[in-house]
mmCIF file of C-alpha atoms in Angstrom:
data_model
loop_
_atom_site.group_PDB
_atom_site.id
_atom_site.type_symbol
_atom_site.label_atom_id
_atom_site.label_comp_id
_atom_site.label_asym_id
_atom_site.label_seq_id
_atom_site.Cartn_x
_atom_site.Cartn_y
_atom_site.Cartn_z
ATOM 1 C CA UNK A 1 0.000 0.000 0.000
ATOM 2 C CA UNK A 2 1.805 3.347 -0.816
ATOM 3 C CA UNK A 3 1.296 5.810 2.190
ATOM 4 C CA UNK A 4 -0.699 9.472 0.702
ATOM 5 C CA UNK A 5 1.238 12.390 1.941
ATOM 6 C CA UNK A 6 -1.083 14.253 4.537
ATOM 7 C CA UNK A 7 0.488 17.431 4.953
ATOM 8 C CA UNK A 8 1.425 20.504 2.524
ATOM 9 C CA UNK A 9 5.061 20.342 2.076
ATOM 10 C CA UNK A 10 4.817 24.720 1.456
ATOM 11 C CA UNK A 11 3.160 24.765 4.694
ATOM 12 C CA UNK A 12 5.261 22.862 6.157
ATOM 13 C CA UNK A 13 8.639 24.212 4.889
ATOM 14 C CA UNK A 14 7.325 27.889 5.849
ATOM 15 C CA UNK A 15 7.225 26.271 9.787
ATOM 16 C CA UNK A 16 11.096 24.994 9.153
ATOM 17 C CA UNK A 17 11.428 28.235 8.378
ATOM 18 C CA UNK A 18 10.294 29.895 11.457
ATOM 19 C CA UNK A 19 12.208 27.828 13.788
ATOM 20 C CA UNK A 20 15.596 28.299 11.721
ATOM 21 C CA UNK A 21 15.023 31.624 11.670
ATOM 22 C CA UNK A 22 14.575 31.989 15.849
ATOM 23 C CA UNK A 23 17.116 29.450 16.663
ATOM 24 C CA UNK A 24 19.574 29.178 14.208
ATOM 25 C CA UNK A 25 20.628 25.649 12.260
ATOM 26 C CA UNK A 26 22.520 24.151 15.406
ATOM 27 C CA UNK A 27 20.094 24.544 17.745
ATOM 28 C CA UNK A 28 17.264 23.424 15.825
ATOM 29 C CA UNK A 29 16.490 19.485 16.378
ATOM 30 C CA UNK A 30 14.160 17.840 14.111
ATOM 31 C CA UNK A 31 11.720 17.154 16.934
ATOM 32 C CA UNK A 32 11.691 21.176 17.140
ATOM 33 C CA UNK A 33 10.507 20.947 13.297
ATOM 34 C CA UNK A 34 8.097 17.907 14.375
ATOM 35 C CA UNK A 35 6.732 20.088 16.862
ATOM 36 C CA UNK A 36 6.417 23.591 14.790
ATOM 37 C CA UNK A 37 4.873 21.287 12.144
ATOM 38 C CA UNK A 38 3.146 18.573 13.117
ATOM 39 C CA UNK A 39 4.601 16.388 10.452
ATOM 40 C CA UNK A 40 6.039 13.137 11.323
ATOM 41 C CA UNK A 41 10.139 12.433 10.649
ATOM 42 C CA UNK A 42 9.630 9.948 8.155
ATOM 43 C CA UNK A 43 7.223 12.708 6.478
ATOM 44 C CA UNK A 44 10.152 15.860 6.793
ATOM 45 C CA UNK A 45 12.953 13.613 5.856
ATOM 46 C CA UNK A 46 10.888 11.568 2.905
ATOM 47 C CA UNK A 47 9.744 15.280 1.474
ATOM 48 C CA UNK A 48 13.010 17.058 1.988
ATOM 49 C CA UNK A 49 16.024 15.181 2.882
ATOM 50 C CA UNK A 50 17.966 15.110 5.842
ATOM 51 C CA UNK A 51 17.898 18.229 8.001
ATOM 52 C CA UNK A 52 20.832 19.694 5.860
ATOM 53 C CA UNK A 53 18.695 19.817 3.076
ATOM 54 C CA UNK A 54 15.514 20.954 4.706
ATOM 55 C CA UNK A 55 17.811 24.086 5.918
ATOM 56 C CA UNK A 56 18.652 24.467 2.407
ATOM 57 C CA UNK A 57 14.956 24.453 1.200
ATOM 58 C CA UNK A 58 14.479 26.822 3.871
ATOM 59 C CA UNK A 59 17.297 29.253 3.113
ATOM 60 C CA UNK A 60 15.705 29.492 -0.380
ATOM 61 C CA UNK A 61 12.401 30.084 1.055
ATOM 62 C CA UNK A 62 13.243 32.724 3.242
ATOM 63 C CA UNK A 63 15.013 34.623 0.567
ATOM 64 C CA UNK A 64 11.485 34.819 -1.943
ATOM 65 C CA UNK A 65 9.583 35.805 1.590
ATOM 66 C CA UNK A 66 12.285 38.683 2.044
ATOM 67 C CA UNK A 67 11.288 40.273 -1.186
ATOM 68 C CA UNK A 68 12.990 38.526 -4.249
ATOM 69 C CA UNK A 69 9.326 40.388 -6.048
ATOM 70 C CA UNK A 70 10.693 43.151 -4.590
ATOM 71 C CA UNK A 71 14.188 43.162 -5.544
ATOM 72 C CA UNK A 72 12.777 42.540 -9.324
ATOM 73 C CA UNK A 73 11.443 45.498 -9.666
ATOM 74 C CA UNK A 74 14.791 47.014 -9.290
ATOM 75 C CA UNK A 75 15.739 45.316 -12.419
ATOM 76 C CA UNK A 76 13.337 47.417 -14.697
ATOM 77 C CA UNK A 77 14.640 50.660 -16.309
ATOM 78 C CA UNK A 78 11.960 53.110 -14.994
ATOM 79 C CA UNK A 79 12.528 51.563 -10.917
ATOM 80 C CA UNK A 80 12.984 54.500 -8.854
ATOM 81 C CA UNK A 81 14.132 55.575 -5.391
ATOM 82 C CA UNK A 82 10.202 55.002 -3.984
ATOM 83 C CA UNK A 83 10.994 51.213 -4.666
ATOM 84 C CA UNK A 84 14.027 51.281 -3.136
ATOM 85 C CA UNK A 85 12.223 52.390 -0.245
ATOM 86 C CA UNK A 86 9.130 50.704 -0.426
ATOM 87 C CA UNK A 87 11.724 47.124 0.128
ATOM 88 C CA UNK A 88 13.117 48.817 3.571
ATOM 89 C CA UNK A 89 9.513 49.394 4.406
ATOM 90 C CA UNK A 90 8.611 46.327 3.966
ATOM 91 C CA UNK A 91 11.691 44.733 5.228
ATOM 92 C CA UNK A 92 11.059 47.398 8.887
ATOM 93 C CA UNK A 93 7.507 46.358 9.077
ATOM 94 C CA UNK A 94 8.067 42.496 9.288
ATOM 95 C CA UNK A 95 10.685 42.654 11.213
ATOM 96 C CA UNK A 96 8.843 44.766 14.012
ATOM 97 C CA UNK A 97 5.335 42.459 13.105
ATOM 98 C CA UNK A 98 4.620 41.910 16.743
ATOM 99 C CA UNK A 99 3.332 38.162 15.647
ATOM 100 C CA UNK A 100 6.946 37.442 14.019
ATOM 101 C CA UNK A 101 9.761 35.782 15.585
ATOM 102 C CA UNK A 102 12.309 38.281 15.097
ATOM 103 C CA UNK A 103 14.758 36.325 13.727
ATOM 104 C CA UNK A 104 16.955 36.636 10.913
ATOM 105 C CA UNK A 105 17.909 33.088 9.110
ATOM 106 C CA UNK A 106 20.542 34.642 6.893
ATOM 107 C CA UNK A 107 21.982 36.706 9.807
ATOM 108 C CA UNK A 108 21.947 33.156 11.833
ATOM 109 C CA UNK A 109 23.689 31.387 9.222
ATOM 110 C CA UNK A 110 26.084 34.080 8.997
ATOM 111 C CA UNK A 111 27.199 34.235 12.303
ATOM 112 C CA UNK A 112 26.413 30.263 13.300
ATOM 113 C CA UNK A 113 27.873 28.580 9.722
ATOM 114 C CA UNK A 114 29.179 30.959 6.980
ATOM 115 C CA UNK A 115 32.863 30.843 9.715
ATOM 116 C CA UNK A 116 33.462 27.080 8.654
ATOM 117 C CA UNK A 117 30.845 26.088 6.267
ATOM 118 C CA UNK A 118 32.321 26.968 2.411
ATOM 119 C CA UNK A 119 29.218 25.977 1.323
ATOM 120 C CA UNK A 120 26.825 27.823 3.156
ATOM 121 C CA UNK A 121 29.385 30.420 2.890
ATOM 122 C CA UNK A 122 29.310 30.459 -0.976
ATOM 123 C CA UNK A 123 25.405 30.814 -0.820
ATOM 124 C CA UNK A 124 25.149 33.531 1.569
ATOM 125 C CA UNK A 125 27.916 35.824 -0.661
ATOM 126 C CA UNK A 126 25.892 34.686 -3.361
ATOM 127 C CA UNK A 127 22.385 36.194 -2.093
ATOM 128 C CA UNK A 128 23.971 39.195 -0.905
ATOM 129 C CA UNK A 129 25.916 39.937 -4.222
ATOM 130 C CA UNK A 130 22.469 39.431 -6.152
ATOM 131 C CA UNK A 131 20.890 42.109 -3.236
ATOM 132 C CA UNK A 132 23.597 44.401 -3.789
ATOM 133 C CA UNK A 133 23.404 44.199 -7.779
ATOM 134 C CA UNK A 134 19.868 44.506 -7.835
ATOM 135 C CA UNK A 135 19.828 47.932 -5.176
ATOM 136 C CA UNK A 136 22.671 49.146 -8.125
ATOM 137 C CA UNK A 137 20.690 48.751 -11.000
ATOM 138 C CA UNK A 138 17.864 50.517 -8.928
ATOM 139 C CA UNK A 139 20.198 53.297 -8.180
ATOM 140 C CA UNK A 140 21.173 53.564 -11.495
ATOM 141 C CA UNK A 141 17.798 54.472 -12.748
ATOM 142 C CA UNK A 142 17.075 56.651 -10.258
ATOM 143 C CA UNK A 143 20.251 58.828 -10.818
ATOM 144 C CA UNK A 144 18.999 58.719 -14.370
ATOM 145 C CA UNK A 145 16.236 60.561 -13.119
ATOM 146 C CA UNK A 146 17.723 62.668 -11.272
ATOM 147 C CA UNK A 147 16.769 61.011 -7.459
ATOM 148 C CA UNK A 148 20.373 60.033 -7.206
ATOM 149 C CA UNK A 149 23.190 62.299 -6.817
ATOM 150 C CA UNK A 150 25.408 61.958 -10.068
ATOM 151 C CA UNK A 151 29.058 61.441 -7.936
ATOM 152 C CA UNK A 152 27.351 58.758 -6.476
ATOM 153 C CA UNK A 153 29.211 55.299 -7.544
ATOM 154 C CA UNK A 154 26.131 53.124 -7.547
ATOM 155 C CA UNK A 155 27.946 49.747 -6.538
ATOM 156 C CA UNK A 156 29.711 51.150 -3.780
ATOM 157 C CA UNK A 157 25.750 52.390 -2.767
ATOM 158 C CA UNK A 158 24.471 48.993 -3.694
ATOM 159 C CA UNK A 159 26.751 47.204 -0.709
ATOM 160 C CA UNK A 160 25.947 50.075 1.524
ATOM 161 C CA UNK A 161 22.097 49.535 1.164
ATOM 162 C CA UNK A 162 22.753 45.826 1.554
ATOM 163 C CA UNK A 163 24.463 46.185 5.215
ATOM 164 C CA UNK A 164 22.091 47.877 5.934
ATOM 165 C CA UNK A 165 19.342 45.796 5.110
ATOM 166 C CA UNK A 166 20.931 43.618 6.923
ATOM 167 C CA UNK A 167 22.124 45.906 9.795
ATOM 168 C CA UNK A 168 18.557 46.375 10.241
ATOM 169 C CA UNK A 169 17.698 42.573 11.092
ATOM 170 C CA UNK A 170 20.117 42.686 14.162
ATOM 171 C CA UNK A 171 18.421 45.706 15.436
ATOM 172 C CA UNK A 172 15.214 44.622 14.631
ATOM 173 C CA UNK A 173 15.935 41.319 16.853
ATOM 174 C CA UNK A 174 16.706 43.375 19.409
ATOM 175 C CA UNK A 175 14.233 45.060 20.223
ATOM 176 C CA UNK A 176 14.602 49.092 18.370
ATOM 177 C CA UNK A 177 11.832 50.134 17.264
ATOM 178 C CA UNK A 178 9.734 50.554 13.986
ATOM 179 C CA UNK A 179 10.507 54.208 14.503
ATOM 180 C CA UNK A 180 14.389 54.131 15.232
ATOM 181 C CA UNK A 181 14.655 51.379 11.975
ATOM 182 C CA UNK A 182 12.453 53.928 10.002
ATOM 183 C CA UNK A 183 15.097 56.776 11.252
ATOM 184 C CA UNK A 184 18.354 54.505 10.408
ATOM 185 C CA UNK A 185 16.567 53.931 6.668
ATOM 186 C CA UNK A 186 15.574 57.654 6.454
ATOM 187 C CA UNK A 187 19.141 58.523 7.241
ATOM 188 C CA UNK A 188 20.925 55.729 4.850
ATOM 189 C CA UNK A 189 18.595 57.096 1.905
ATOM 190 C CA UNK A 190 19.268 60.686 2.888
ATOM 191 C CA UNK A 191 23.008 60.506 1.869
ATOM 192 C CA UNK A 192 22.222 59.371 -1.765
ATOM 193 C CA UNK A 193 20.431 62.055 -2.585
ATOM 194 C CA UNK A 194 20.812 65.335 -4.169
#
């Protein structure tokens, strides 16, 4: 008799994700993802893998909930400075939702694995160079149109914007406030323009 899975794997992964993203790879057991799921072992490791791989999955889903819709935008030519800031607005307003765990996964893995994992390393620099591109092509439009300030050197910009999107996550966790995050991103913007 072949066993019917009885759970939604997307469901399910977006749980793996919470729990990564409050307690970081290491200190995650797979009874924690039992738990946060209420899927069965054989179900988590017969759907995704081993709990490597599940953190994997989860890495990749937590990067398309942190915007990657977003972060397109920036790639078309008329993008502007208002969706620059409309991704730090979103990006302040989940991380102060008051339902939300406050945790960062890609801060986590940064801190926890990226020191001796290559791999996780390698993906981490990978996401961040794609952020940063993506904030320089934004830029670059929006100097065309004359948001920017023209001595600005858009890829330096792009790497700035990323720390700080990043920055922000540490704060958020915490405990500042949607205000002082707002202030920080009000500030960061406020030295791009003319």
């Amino acid at each position: 008799m072949v066993r019917t899975r009885t759970f939604d794997p997307s469901t399910a992964l977006s749980q793996a994700v919470a729990v990564f993203s409050s307690k970081g790879y290491s200190e995650t057991s797979m009874e924690d993802i039992v738990k946060a799921t209420g899927v069965s072992r054989y179900g988590l490791y017969g759907t995704f893998g081993n709990k490597r791989e599940l953190f994997e999955a989860a890495l990749e889903r937590y990067a398309d909930r942190m915007g990657r819709q977003s972060f397109l935008r920036l790639l078309e030519p008329d993008a502007s400075l208002e969706h620059i800031r409309a991704i730090f607005r979103d990006r302040v307003e989940d991380l102060c939702d008051q339902g939300a765990s406050k945790g960062c996964l890609f801060i986590h893995t940064a801190q926890e694995l990226a020191p001796q994992d290559h791999e996780i390393k390698g993906v981490l620099e990978k996401f961040m160079r794609r952020i940063a591109k993506a904030f320089a092509v934004g830029l670059e439009s929006a100097k065309a149109q004359g948001e920017i300030r023209a001595d600005v050197d858009v890829q330096a910009a792009g790497n700035m914007l990323t720390s700080t999107m990043f920055g922000l996550a540490v704060l958020g966790r915490t405990g500042f406030d949607k205000e002082t995050l707002d202030g920080i991103v009000d500030s960061t913007l406020s030295t791009l323009t003319p």
